[in-house]
Amino acid sequence: MKFMKNHSVQLFKALSDLNRLRILKILQSRPLCVCEITEILQLATSTVSQHLKILKETGFIVEEKDGKWVNYMINPRPEDARVSSILGFLDFWIADEKTIIRDKEKVMNINRHTVCF
């Protein structure tokens, strides 16, 4: 992860968007590819890709190639300990939000073999 100037500010900026929070919460359930994330959030692929880029740059997520898919997942070993701390508190702040609950239900039912072309 490359550290940016004012990394603390960048961390909070990354969390300032509801869709990025939604992505973090669904990735806490399991790794997902862009197609699955796009389907769950009902956003354009380019929009999801931009959100993923921001989350990756700030160290919240990592990507891993798996055959024809690139899986995105919560970073298991972030260089910045604040990232782990923030991720640990997401449930306290937003787990009971209706959108987050619906997203989690969608994660359980999504199948990349039917949504990825």
Coordinates of C-alpha atoms in Angstrom, one line a residue:
M1 CA 0.0 0.0 0.0
K2 CA 1.4 3.4 -0.9
F3 CA 1.0 5.9 1.9
M4 CA -0.5 9.2 0.9
K5 CA -0.1 12.6 2.4
N6 CA -2.5 13.0 5.3
H7 CA -3.3 9.3 5.4
S8 CA -5.7 9.8 8.3
V9 CA -7.7 12.2 6.3
Q10 CA -7.7 9.8 3.3
L11 CA -9.0 7.0 5.6
F12 CA -12.0 9.1 6.6
K13 CA -12.6 10.3 3.1
A14 CA -12.8 6.7 2.0
L15 CA -15.4 6.1 4.6
S16 CA -17.4 9.2 3.8
D17 CA -19.3 7.5 1.0
L18 CA -22.3 5.1 1.7
N19 CA -21.5 2.9 -1.2
R20 CA -17.9 2.3 0.0
L21 CA -19.3 1.5 3.5
R22 CA -21.6 -1.0 1.8
I23 CA -18.8 -2.5 -0.1
L24 CA -16.8 -3.0 3.1
K25 CA -19.7 -4.6 4.9
I26 CA -20.4 -7.1 2.1
L27 CA -16.7 -7.9 1.8
Q28 CA -16.8 -8.7 5.6
S29 CA -19.2 -11.6 4.6
R30 CA -16.9 -13.1 1.9
P31 CA -14.7 -12.2 -1.0
L32 CA -16.5 -11.0 -4.1
C33 CA -15.7 -10.1 -7.7
V34 CA -16.7 -6.8 -9.3
C35 CA -19.7 -8.4 -11.1
E36 CA -21.1 -9.6 -7.7
I37 CA -20.5 -6.2 -6.0
T38 CA -22.1 -4.4 -9.0
E39 CA -25.1 -6.6 -8.8
I40 CA -25.6 -6.2 -5.1
L41 CA -25.2 -2.4 -5.1
Q42 CA -27.0 -1.9 -8.4
L43 CA -24.3 0.5 -9.6
A44 CA -22.4 0.9 -12.8
T45 CA -19.3 -1.2 -13.1
S46 CA -17.2 1.9 -13.5
T47 CA -18.6 3.4 -10.3
V48 CA -17.9 0.2 -8.4
S49 CA -14.4 0.0 -9.8
Q50 CA -13.7 3.6 -8.6
H51 CA -14.9 2.8 -5.1
L52 CA -12.8 -0.3 -5.0
K53 CA -9.7 1.7 -6.1
I54 CA -10.2 4.1 -3.3
L55 CA -10.7 1.4 -0.7
K56 CA -7.6 -0.5 -2.0
E57 CA -5.4 2.7 -2.0
T58 CA -6.3 3.3 1.6
G59 CA -5.6 -0.3 2.6
F60 CA -9.1 -1.4 3.5
I61 CA -9.2 -4.1 0.8
V62 CA -6.9 -6.2 -1.3
E63 CA -7.5 -8.1 -4.5
E64 CA -6.5 -11.6 -5.5
K65 CA -6.6 -13.2 -8.9
D66 CA -8.6 -16.5 -9.0
G67 CA -8.7 -17.9 -12.5
K68 CA -10.8 -15.5 -14.6
W69 CA -12.0 -13.6 -11.6
V70 CA -10.4 -10.9 -9.4
N71 CA -11.7 -11.3 -5.9
Y72 CA -11.8 -8.4 -3.6
M73 CA -11.6 -8.9 0.2
I74 CA -11.0 -7.2 3.4
N75 CA -7.3 -6.6 3.9
P76 CA -6.3 -9.3 6.4
R77 CA -2.9 -7.6 7.3
P78 CA -3.1 -3.8 6.7
E79 CA 0.1 -1.9 7.1
D80 CA -1.8 0.8 9.1
A81 CA -3.3 -0.6 12.3
R82 CA -6.0 2.1 12.2
V83 CA -7.5 0.3 9.2
S84 CA -8.1 -2.9 11.3
S85 CA -9.4 -0.8 14.1
I86 CA -11.9 1.1 11.9
L87 CA -13.1 -2.2 10.3
G88 CA -13.7 -3.7 13.7
F89 CA -16.0 -0.8 14.6
L90 CA -18.1 -0.8 11.4
D91 CA -20.6 -3.2 13.0
F92 CA -21.1 -0.9 16.0
W93 CA -21.8 2.1 13.7
I94 CA -23.8 0.7 10.7
A95 CA -24.7 -3.0 11.1
D96 CA -28.3 -2.2 11.9
E97 CA -28.9 0.0 8.8
K98 CA -31.6 -1.4 6.6
T99 CA -29.5 -1.1 3.5
I100 CA -26.6 -2.9 5.1
I101 CA -28.9 -5.7 6.2
R102 CA -30.4 -6.1 2.7
D103 CA -27.0 -6.1 1.2
K104 CA -25.9 -8.9 3.5
E105 CA -28.9 -11.0 2.5
K106 CA -28.0 -10.4 -1.2
V107 CA -24.5 -11.6 -0.6
M108 CA -25.8 -14.9 0.7
N109 CA -27.8 -15.5 -2.5
I110 CA -25.4 -14.1 -5.2
N111 CA -23.8 -16.5 -7.6
R112 CA -21.0 -15.2 -9.8
H113 CA -21.8 -17.9 -12.4
T114 CA -25.1 -16.3 -13.1
V115 CA -24.2 -12.6 -12.8
C116 CA -20.7 -12.5 -14.5
F117 CA -20.6 -12.7 -18.3

